[in-house]
Short mmCIF file of C-alpha atoms and ligand atoms in Angstrom, two decimals:
data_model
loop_
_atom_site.label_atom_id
_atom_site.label_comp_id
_atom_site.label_asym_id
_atom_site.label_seq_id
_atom_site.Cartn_x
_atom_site.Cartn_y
_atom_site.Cartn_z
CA UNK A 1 35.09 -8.69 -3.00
CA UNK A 2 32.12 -9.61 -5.14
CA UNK A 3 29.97 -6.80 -6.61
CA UNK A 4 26.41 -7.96 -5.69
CA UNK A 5 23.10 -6.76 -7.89
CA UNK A 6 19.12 -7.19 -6.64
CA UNK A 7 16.45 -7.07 -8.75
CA UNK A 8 12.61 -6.09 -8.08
CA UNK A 9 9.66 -8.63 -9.76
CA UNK A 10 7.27 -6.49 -10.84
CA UNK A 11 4.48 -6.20 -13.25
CA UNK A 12 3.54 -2.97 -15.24
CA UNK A 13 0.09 -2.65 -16.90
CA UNK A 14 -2.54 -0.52 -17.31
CA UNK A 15 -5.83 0.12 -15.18
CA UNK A 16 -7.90 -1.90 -18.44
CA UNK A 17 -5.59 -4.76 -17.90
CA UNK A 18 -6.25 -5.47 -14.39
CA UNK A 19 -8.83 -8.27 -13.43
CA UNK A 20 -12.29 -6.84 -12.28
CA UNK A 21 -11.27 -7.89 -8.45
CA UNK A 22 -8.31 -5.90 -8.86
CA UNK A 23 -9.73 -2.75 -10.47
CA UNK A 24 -12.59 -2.84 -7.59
CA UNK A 25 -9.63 -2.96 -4.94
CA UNK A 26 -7.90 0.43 -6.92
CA UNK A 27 -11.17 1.94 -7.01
CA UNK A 28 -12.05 1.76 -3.58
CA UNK A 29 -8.69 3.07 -2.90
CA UNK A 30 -9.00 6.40 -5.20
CA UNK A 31 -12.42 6.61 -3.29
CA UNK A 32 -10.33 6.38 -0.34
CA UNK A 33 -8.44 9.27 -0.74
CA UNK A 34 -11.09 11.78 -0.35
CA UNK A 35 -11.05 10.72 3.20
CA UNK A 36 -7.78 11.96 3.46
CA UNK A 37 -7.19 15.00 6.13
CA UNK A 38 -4.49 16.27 4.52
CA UNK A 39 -4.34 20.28 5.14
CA UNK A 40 -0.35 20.30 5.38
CA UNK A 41 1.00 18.51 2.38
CA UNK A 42 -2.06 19.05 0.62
CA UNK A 43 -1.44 15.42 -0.96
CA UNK A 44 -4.51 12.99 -0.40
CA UNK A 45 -3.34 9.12 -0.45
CA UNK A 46 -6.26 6.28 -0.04
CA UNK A 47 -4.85 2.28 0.46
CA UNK A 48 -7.70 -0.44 0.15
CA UNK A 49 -6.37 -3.49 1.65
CA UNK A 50 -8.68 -7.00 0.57
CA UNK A 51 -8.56 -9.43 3.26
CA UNK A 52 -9.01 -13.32 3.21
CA UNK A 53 -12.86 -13.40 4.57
CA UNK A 54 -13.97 -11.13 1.35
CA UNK A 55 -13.88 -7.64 3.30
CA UNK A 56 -12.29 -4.74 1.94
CA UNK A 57 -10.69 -2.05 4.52
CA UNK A 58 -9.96 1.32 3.40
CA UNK A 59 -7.49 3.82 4.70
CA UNK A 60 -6.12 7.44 4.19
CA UNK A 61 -3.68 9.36 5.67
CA UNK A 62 -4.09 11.33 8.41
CA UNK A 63 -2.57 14.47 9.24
CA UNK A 64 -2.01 16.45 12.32
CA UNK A 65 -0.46 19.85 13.09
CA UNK A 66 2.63 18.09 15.09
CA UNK A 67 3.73 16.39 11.84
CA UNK A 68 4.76 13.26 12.53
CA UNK A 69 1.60 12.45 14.88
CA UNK A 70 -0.14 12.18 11.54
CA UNK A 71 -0.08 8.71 9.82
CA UNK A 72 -0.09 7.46 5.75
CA UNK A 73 -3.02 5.87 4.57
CA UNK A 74 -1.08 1.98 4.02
CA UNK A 75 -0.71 2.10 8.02
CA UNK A 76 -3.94 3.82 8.88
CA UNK A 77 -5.63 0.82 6.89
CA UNK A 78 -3.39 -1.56 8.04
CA UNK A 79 -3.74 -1.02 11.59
CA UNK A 80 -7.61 -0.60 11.21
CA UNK A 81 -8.09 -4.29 9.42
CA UNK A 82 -5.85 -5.80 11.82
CA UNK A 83 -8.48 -4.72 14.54
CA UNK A 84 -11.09 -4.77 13.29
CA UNK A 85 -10.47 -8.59 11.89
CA UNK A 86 -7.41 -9.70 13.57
CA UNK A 87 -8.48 -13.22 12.32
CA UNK A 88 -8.53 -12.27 8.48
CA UNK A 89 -5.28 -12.77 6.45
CA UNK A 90 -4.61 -9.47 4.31
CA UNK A 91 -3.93 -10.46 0.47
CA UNK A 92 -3.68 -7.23 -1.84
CA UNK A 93 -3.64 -3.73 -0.56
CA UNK A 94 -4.21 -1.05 -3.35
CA UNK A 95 -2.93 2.75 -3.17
CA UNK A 96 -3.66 5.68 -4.64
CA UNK A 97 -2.91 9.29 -4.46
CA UNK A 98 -4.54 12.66 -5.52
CA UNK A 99 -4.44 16.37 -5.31
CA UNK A 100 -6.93 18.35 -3.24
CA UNK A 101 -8.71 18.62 -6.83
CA UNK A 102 -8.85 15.38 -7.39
CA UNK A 103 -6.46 14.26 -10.18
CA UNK A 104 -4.42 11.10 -9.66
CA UNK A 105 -0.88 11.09 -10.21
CA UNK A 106 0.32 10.02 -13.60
CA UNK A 107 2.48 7.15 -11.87
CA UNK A 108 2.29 5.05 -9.40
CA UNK A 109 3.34 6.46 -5.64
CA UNK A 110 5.37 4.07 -3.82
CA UNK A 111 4.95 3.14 -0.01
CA UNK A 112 7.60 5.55 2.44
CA UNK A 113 9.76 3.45 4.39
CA UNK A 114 7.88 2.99 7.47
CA UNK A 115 4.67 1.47 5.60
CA UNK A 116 7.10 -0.92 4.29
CA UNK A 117 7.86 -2.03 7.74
CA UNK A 118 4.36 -2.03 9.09
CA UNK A 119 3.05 -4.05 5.37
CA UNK A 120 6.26 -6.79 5.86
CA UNK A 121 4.85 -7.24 9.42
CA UNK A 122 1.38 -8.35 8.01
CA UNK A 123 3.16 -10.75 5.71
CA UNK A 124 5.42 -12.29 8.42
CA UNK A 125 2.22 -12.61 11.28
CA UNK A 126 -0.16 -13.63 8.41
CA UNK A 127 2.77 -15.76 6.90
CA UNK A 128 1.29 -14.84 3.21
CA UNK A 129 2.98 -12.55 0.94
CA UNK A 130 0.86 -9.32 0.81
CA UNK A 131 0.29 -8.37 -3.24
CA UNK A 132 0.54 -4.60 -3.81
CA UNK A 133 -1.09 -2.88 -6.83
CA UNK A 134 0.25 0.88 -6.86
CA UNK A 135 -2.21 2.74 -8.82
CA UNK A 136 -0.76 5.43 -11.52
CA UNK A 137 -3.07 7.14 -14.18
CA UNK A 138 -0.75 6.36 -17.00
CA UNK A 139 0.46 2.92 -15.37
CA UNK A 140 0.10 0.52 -12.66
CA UNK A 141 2.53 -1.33 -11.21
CA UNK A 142 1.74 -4.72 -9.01
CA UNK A 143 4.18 -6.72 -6.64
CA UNK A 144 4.07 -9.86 -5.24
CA UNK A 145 5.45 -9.51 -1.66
CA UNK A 146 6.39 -6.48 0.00
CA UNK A 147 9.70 -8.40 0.50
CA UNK A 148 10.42 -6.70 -2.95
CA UNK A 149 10.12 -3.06 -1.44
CA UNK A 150 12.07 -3.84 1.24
CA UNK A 151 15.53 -5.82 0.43
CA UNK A 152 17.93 -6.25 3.64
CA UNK A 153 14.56 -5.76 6.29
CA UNK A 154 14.75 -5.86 9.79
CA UNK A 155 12.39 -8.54 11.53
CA UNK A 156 12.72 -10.27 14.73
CA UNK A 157 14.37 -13.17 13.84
CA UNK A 158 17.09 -10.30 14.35
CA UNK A 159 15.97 -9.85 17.96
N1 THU B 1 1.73 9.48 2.39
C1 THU B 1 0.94 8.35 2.44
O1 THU B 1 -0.15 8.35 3.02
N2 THU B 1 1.39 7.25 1.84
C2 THU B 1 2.54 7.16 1.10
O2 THU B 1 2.84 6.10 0.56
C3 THU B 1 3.40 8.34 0.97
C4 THU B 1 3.01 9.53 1.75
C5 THU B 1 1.21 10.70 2.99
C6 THU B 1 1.90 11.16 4.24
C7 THU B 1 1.59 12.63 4.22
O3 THU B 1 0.30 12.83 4.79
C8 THU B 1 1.50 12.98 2.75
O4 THU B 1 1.32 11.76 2.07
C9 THU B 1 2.72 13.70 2.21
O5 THU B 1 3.87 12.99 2.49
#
């Protein structure tokens, strides 16, 4: 019985070391998060999601009293550019989070499992691999396909 390893691609840098396209997407994603309605958790999450025609769709989560009604900010953009511009491939989404006073976390906050289902889904209908930069003050880290968050995923070829 064979002892089987995966790895995860990923690049690490630093917010100075990210092309200018790239550092607009993160900062329209920390702008993002003070959109968020987050009077639960208190934890304020913004995605920026750059789609094929040149526009940029922002997202943050979304809270509600009956906790899981609420939403995270990767779906709550994702959702939004897919109707607003169901034509237009998404390419890189960008996330961010902060506290209610406005400092970003030191690293990088990874998508919960969920988002990884809903982001794979854009990849699969879009067929193009969906770049993720996850923003961290101290470092950034950037992945080429979601298919790297989410080893073993369910899609409907299992249907
Ligand atoms: N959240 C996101 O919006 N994105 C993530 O990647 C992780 C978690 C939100 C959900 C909830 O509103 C709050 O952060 C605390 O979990």
């Amino acid at each position: 019985m064979p002892d089987i390893q995966l790895t995860i691609p990923y690049t690490h840098c630093t917010f100075e070391e990210l092309s200018s396209e790239d550092r607009i997407l993160v900062e329209k994603a920390q702008d993002a998060c003070k959109t968020a309605y987050a009077p639960y958790s208190h934890f304020c999450v913004g995605a920026a999601i750059a789609l094929n025609n040149g526009e940029i769709i922002c997202g943050s989560n979304q809270e509600n009293a009956a906790y899981p009604s609420g939403t995270c900010a990767e779906r709550c953009a994702m959702f939004y550019a897919n109707a607003q511009h169901p034509q237009a491939t998404p390419i890189t989404i960008a996330i961010a989070a902060c506290n209610t006073a406005g400092d970003f976390s030191s690293f990088p906050i990874t998508p919960c499992g969920a988002c990884r289902q809903v982001l794979l889904e854009s990849e699969i209908r879009y067929k193009q691999p969906l770049r993720i930069i996850l923003y961290g003050v101290k470092s950034i880290y950037i992945l080429k396909s979601v298919r790297s968050l989410l080893p073993f995923q369910f899609d409907s070829s299992a249907l």
